[in-house]
PDB file of C-alpha atoms (C1' of nucleotides) in Angstrom:
ATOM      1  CA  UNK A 150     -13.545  17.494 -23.704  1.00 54.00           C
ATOM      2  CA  UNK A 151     -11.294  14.368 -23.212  1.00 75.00           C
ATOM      3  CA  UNK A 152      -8.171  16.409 -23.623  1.00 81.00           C
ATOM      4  CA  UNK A 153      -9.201  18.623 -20.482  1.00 83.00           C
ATOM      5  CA  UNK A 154     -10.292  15.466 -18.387  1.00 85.00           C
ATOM      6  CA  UNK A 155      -6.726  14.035 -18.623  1.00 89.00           C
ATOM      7  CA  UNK A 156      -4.963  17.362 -17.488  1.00 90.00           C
ATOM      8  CA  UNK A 157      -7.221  17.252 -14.800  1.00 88.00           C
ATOM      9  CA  UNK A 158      -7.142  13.780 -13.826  1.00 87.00           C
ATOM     10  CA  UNK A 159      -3.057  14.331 -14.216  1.00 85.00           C
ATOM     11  CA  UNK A 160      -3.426  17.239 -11.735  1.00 90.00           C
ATOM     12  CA  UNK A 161      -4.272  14.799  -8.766  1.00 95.00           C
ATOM     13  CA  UNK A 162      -2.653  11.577  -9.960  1.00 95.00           C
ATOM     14  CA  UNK A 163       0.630  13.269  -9.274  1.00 93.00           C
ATOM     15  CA  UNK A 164       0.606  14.062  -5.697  1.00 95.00           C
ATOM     16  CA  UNK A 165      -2.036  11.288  -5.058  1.00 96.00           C
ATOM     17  CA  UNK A 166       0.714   9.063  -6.187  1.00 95.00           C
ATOM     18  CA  UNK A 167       3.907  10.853  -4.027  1.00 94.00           C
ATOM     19  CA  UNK A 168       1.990  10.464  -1.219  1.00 96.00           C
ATOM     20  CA  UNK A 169       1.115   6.539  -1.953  1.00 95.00           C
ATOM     21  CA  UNK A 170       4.870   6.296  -2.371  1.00 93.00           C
ATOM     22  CA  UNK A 171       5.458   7.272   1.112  1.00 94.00           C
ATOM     23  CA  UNK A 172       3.123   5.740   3.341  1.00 95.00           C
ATOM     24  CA  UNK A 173       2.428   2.560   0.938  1.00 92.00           C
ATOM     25  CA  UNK A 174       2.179  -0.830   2.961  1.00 92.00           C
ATOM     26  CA  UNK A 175       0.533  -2.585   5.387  1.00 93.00           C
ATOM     27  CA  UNK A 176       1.973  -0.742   8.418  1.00 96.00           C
ATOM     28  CA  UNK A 177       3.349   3.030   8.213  1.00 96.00           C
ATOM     29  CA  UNK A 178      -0.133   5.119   8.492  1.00 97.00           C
ATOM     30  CA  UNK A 179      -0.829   2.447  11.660  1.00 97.00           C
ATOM     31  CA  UNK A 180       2.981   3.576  13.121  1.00 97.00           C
ATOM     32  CA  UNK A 181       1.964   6.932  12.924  1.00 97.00           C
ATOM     33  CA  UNK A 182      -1.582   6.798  14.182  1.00 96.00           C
ATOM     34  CA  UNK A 183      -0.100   5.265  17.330  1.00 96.00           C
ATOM     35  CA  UNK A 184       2.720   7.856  17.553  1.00 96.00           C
ATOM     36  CA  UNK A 185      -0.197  10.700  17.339  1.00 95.00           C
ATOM     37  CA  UNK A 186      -1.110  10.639  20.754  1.00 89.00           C
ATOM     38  CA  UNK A 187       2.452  11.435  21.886  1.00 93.00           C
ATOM     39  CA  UNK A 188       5.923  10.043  21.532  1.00 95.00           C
ATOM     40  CA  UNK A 189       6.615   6.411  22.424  1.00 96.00           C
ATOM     41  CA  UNK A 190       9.306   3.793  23.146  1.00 96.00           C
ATOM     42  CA  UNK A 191       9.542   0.957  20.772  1.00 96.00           C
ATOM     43  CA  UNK A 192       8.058  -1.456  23.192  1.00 95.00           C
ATOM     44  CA  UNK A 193       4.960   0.258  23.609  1.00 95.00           C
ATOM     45  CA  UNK A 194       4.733   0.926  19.480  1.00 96.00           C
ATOM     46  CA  UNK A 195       4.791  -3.100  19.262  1.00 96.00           C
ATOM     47  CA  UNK A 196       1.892  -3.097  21.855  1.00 94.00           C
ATOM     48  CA  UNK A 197      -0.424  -0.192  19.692  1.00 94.00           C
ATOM     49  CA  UNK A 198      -0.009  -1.815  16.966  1.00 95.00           C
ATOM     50  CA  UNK A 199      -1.595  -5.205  16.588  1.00 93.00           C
ATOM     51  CA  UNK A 200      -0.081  -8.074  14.799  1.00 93.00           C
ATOM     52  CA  UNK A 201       3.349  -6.189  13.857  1.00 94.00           C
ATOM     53  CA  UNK A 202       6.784  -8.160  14.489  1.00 94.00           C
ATOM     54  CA  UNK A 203       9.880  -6.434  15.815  1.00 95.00           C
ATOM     55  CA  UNK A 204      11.231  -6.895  12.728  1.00 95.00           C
ATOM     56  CA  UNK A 205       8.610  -5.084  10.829  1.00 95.00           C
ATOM     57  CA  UNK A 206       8.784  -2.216  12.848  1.00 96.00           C
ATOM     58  CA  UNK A 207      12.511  -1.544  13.208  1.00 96.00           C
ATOM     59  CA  UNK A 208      12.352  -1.517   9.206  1.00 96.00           C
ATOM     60  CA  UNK A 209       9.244   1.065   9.252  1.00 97.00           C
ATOM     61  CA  UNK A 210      10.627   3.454  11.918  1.00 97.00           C
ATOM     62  CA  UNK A 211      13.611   3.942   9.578  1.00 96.00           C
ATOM     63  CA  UNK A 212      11.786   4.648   6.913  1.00 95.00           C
ATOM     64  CA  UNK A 213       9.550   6.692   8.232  1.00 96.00           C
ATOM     65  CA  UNK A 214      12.498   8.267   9.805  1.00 96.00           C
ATOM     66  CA  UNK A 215      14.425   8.567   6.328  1.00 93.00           C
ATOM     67  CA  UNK A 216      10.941  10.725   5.244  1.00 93.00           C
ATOM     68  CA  UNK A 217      11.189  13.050   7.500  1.00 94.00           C
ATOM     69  CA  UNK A 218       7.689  11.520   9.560  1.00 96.00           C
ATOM     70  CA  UNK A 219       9.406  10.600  12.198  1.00 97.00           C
ATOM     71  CA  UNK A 220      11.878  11.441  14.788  1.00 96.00           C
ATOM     72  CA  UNK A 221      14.129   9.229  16.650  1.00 96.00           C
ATOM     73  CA  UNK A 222      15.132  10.541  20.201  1.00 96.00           C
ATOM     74  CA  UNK A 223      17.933   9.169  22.451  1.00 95.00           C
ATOM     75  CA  UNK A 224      17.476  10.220  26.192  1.00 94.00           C
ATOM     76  CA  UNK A 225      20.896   9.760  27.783  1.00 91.00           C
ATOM     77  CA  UNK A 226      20.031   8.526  31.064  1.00 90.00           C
ATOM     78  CA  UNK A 227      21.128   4.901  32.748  1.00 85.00           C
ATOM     79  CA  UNK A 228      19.416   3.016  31.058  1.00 87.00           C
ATOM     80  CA  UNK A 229      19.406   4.473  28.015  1.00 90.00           C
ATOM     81  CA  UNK A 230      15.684   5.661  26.690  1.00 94.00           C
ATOM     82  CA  UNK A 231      14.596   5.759  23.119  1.00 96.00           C
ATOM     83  CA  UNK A 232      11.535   7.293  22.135  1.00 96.00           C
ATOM     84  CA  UNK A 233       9.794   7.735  18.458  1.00 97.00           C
ATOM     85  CA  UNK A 234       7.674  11.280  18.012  1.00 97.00           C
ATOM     86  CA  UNK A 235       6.244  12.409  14.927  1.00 97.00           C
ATOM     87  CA  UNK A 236       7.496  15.484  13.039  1.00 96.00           C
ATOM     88  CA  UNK A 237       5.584  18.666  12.280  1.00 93.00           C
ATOM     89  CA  UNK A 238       5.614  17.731   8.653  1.00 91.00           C
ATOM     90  CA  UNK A 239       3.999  13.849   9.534  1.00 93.00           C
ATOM     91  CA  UNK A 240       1.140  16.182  12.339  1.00 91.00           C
ATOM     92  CA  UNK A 241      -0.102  17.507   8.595  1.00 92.00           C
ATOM     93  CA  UNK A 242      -1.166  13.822   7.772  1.00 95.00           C
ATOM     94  CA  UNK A 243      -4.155  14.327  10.290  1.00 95.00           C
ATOM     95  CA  UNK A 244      -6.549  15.349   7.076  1.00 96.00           C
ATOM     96  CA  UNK A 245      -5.450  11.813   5.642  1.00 97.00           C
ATOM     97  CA  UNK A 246      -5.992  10.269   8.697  1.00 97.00           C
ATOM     98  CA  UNK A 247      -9.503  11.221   9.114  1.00 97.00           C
ATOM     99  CA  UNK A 248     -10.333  10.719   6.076  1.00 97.00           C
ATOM    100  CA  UNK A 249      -9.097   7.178   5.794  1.00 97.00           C
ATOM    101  CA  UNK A 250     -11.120   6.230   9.129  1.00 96.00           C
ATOM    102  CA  UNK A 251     -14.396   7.924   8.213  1.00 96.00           C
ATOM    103  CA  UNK A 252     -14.271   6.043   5.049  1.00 96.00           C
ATOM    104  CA  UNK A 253     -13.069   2.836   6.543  1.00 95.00           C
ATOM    105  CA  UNK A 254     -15.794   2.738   9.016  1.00 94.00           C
ATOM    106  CA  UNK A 255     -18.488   3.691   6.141  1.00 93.00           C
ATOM    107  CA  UNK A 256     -16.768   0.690   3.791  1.00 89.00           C
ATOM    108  CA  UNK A 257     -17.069  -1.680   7.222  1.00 82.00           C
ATOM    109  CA  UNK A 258     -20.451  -0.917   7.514  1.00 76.00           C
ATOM    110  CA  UNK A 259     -21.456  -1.746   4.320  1.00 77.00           C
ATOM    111  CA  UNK A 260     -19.465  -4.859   4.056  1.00 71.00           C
ATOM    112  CA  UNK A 261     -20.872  -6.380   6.937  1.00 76.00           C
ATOM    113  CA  UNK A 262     -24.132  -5.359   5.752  1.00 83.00           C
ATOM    114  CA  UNK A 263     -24.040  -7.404   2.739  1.00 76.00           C
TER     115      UNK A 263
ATOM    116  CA  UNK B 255      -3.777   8.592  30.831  1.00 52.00           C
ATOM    117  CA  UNK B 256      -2.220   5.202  28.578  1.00 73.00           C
ATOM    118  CA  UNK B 257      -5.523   3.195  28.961  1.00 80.00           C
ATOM    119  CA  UNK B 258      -7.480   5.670  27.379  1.00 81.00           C
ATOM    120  CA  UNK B 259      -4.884   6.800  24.811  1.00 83.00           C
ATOM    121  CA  UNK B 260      -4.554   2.903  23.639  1.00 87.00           C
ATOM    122  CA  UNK B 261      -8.730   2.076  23.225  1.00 89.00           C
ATOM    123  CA  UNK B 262      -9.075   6.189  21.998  1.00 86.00           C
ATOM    124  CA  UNK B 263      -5.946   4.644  19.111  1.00 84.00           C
ATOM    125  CA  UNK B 264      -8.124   1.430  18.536  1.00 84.00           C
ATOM    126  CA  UNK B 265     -11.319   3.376  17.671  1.00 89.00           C
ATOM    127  CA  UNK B 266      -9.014   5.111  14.654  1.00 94.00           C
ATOM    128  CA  UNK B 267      -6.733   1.948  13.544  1.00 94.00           C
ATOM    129  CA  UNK B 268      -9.421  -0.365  13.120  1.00 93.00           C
ATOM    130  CA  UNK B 269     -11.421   1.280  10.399  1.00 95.00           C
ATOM    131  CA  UNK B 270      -7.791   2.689   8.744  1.00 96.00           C
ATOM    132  CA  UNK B 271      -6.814  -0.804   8.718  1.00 95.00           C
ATOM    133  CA  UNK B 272      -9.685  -1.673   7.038  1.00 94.00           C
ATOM    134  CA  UNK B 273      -9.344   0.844   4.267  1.00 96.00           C
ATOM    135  CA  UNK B 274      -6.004   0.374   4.126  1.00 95.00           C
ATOM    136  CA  UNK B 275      -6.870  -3.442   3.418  1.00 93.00           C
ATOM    137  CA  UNK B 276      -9.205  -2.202   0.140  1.00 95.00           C
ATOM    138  CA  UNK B 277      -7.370   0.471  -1.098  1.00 95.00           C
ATOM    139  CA  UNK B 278      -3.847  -1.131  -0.761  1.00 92.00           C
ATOM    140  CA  UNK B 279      -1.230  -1.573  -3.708  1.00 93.00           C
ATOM    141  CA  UNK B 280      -0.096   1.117  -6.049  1.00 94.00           C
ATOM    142  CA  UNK B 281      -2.698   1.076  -8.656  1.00 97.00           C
ATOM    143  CA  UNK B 282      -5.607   0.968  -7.132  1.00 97.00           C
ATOM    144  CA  UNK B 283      -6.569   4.918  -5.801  1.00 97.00           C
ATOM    145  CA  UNK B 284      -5.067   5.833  -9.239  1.00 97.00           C
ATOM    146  CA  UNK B 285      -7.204   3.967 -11.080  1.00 97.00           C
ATOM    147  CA  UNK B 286     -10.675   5.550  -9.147  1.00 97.00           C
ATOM    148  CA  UNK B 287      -9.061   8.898  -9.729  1.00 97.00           C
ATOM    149  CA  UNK B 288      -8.710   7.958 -13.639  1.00 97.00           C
ATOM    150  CA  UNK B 289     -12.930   7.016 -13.127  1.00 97.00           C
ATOM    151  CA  UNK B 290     -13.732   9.994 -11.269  1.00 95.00           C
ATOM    152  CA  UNK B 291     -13.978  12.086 -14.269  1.00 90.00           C
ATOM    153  CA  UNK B 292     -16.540   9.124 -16.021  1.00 94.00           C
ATOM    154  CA  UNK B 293     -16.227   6.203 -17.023  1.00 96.00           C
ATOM    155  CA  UNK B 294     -14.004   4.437 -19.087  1.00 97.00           C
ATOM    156  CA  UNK B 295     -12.631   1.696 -21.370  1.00 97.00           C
ATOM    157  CA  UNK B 296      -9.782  -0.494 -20.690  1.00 97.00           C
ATOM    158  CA  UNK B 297      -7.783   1.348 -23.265  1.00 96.00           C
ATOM    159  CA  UNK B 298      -8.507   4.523 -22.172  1.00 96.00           C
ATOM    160  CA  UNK B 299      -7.478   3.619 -18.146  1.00 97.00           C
ATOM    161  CA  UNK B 300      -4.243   2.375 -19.404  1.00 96.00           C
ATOM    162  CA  UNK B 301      -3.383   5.455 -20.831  1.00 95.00           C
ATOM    163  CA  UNK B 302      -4.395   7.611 -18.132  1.00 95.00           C
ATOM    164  CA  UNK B 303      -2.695   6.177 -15.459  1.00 96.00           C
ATOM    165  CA  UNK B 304       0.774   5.984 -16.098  1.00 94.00           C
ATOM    166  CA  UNK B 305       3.106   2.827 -16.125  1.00 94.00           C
ATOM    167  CA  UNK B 306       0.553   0.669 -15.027  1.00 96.00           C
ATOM    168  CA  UNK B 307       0.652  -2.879 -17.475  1.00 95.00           C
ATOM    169  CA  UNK B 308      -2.443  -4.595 -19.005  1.00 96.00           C
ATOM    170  CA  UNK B 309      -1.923  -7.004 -16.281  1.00 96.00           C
ATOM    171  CA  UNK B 310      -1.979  -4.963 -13.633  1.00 96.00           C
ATOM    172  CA  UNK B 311      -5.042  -3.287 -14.621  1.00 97.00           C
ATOM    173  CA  UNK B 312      -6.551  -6.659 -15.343  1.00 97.00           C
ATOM    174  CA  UNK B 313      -6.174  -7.720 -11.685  1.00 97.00           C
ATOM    175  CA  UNK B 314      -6.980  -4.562  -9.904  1.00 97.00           C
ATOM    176  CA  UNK B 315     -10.544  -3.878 -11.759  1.00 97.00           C
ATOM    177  CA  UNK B 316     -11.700  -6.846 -11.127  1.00 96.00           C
ATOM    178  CA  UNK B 317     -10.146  -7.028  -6.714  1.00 96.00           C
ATOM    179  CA  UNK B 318     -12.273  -3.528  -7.020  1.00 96.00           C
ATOM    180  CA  UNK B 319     -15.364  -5.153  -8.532  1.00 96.00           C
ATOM    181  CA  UNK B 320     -15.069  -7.422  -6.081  1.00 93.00           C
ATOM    182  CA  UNK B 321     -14.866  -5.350  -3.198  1.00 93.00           C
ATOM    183  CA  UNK B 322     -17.611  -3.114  -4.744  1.00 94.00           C
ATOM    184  CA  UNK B 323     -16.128  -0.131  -5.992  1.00 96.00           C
ATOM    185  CA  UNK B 324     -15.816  -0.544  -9.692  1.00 97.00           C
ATOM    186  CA  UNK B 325     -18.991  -1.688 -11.744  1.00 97.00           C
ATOM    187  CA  UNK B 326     -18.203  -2.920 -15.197  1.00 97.00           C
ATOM    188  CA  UNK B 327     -20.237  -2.776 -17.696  1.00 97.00           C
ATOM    189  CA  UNK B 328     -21.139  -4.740 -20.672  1.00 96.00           C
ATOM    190  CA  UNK B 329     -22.773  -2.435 -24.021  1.00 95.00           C
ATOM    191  CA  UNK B 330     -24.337  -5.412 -26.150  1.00 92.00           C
ATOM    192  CA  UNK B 331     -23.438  -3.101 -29.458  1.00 91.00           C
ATOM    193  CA  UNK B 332     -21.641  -4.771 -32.237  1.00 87.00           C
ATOM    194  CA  UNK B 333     -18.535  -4.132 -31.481  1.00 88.00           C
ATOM    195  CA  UNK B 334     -19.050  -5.086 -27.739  1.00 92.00           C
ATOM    196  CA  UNK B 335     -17.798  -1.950 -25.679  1.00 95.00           C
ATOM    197  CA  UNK B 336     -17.034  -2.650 -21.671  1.00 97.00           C
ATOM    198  CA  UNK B 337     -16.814   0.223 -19.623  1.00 97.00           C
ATOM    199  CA  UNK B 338     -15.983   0.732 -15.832  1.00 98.00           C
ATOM    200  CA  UNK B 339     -17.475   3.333 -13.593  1.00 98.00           C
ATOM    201  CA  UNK B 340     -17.212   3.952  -9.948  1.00 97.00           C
ATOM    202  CA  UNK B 341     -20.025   2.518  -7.899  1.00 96.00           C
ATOM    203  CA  UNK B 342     -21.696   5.298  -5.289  1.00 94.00           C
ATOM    204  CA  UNK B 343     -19.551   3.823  -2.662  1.00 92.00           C
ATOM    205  CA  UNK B 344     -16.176   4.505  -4.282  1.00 93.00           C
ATOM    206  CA  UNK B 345     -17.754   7.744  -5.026  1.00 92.00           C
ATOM    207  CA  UNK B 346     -17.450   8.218  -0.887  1.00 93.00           C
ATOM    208  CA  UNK B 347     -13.643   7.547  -1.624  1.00 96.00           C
ATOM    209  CA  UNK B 348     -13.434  11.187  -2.525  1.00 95.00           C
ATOM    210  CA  UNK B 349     -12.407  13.038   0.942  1.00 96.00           C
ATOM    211  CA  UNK B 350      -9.366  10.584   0.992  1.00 97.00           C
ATOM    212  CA  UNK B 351      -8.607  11.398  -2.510  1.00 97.00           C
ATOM    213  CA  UNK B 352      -8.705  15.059  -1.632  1.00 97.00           C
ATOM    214  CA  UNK B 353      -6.388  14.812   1.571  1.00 97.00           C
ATOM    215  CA  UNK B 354      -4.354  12.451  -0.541  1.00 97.00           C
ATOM    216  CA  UNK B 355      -3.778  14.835  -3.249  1.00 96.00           C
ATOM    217  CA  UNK B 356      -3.251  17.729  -1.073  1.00 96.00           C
ATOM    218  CA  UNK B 357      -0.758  16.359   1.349  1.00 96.00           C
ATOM    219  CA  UNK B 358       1.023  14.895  -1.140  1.00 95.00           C
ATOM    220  CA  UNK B 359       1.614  18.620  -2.813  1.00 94.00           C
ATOM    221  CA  UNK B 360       2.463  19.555   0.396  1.00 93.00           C
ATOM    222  CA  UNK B 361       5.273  16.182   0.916  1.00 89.00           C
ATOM    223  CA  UNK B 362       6.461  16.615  -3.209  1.00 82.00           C
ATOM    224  CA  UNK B 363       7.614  20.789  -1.838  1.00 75.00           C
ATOM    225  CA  UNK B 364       8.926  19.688   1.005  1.00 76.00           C
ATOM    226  CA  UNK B 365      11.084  16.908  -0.196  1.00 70.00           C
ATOM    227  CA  UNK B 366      11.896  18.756  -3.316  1.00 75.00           C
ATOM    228  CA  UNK B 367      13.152  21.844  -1.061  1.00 82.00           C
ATOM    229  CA  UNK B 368      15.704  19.877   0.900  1.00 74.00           C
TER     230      UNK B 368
ATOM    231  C1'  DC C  49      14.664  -2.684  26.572  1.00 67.58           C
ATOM    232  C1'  DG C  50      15.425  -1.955  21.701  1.00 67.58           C
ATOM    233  C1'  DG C  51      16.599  -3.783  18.493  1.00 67.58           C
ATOM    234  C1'  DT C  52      19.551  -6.916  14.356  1.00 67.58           C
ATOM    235  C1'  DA C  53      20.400 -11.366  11.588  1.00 67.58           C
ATOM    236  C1'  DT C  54      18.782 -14.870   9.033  1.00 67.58           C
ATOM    237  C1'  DC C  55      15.624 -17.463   6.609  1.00 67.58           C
ATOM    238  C1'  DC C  56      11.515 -18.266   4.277  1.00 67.58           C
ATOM    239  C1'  DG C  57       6.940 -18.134   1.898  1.00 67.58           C
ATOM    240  C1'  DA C  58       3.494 -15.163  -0.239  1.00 67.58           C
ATOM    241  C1'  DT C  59       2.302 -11.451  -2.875  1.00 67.58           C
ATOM    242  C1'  DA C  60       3.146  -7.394  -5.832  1.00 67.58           C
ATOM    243  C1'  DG C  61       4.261  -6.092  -9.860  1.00 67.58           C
ATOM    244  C1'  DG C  62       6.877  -5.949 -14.492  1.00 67.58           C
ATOM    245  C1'  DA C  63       7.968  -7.997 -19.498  1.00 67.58           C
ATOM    246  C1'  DT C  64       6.577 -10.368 -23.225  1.00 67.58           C
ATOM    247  C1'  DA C  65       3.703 -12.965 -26.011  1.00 67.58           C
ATOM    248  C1'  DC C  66      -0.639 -14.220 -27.434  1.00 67.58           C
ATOM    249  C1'  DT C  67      -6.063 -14.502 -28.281  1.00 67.58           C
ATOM    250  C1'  DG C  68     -11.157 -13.855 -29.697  1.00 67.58           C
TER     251       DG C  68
ATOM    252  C1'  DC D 263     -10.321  -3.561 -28.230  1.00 67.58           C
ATOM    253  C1'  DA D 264     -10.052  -6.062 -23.999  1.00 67.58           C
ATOM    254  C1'  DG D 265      -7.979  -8.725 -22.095  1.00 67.58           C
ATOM    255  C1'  DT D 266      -5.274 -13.779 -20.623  1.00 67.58           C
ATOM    256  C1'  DA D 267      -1.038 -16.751 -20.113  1.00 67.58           C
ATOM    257  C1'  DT D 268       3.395 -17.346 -18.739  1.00 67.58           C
ATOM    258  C1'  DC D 269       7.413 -16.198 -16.540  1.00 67.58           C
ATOM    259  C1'  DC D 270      10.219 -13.665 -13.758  1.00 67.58           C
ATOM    260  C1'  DT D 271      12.062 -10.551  -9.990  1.00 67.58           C
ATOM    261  C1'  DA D 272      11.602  -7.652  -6.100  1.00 67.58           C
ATOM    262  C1'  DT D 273       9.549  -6.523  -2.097  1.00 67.58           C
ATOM    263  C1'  DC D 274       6.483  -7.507   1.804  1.00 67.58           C
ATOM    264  C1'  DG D 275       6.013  -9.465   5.747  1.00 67.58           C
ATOM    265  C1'  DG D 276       6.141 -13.434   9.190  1.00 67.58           C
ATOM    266  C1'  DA D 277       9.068 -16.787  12.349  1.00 67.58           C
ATOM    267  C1'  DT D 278      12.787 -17.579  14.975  1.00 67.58           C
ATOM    268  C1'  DA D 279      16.939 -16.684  17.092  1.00 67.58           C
ATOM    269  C1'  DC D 280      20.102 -13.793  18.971  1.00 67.58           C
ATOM    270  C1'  DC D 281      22.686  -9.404  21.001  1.00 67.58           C
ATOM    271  C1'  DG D 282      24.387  -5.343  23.999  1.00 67.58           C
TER     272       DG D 282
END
DNA sequence: CGGTATCCGATAGGATACTG
DNA sequence: CAGTATCCTATCGGATACCG
């Protein structure tokens, strides 16, 4: 019946859609990807990830950082060390992760197949 | 070791990047989840997924019947009917829809319990 | 090293009106 | 019903320059 299909369909369009809000653009699920080998300094963020600007990435660290993904560490030693880790909560993205790449490598395949 | 960490991050940000590139935007994982269950008319898309305009859906089924995950469909009956389905490959879309939906129920309790 | 400030163009996305 | 046309704003994201 259509009347099921729509609670259904509502059912997943509802968290589907909180976690779009969260990691939407070009660059967040990248920033973490790089982050999930182990925490890093800004520097070597810019290096992981190809093609992003300073700019781009200051602004994504703090949102990520505003969501809870990510954590922003201060190491007081001369000169001063800064280091970006992700957060238990952002380690349960791993499922999303995976997913996303086995499907993106499937979707390359078949792209340059055509 | 860092050399193996960076080319062991390439292997997983190239193919997220490119999925990332197809499935990008707010609308368009909604609007497979609305197909998932069949498919459906113009109308009926617009009423499933929430907030989105005629415009937007205008645009978005055709960037996914361009990029092969949306077939539309033309029912020569008088009066013409159009329907759009998901194409096998979008079909393979579902493991991201899954981890999707389920860490965004997981995000949604956690934000919602701070 | 780890950013911020400023500026700019391109795209996303919404509102409204209209059409065959 | 299934869209298109037009217009508009907001946000994305790049370039460049600069700072402590």
């Amino acid at each position: 019946m259509d009347e099921r299909n729509h609670v259904q369909c509502l059912g997943i369009l509802r968290p589907v859609r909180d976690a779009l809000d969260v990691l939407n653009g070009k660059w967040k699920l990248p920033i973490i990807i790089a982050l999930t080998f182990g925490e890093k300094r800004f520097g070597e963020i810019v290096k992981e990830v190809e093609g992003i600007t300073d700019r781009m990435l200051s602004k994504e660290l703090r949102d990520l950082e505003i969501n809870g993904l990510v954590k922003r560490t201060v190491y007081d030693t001369y000169p001063v060390k800064i280091t970006y880790a992700l957060t238990p909560h952002s380690q349960s993205l791993n499922g999303v992760i995976e997913a996303l790449r086995s499907w993106g490598e499937l979707h390359g395949k078949k792209v340059r197949s055509e």
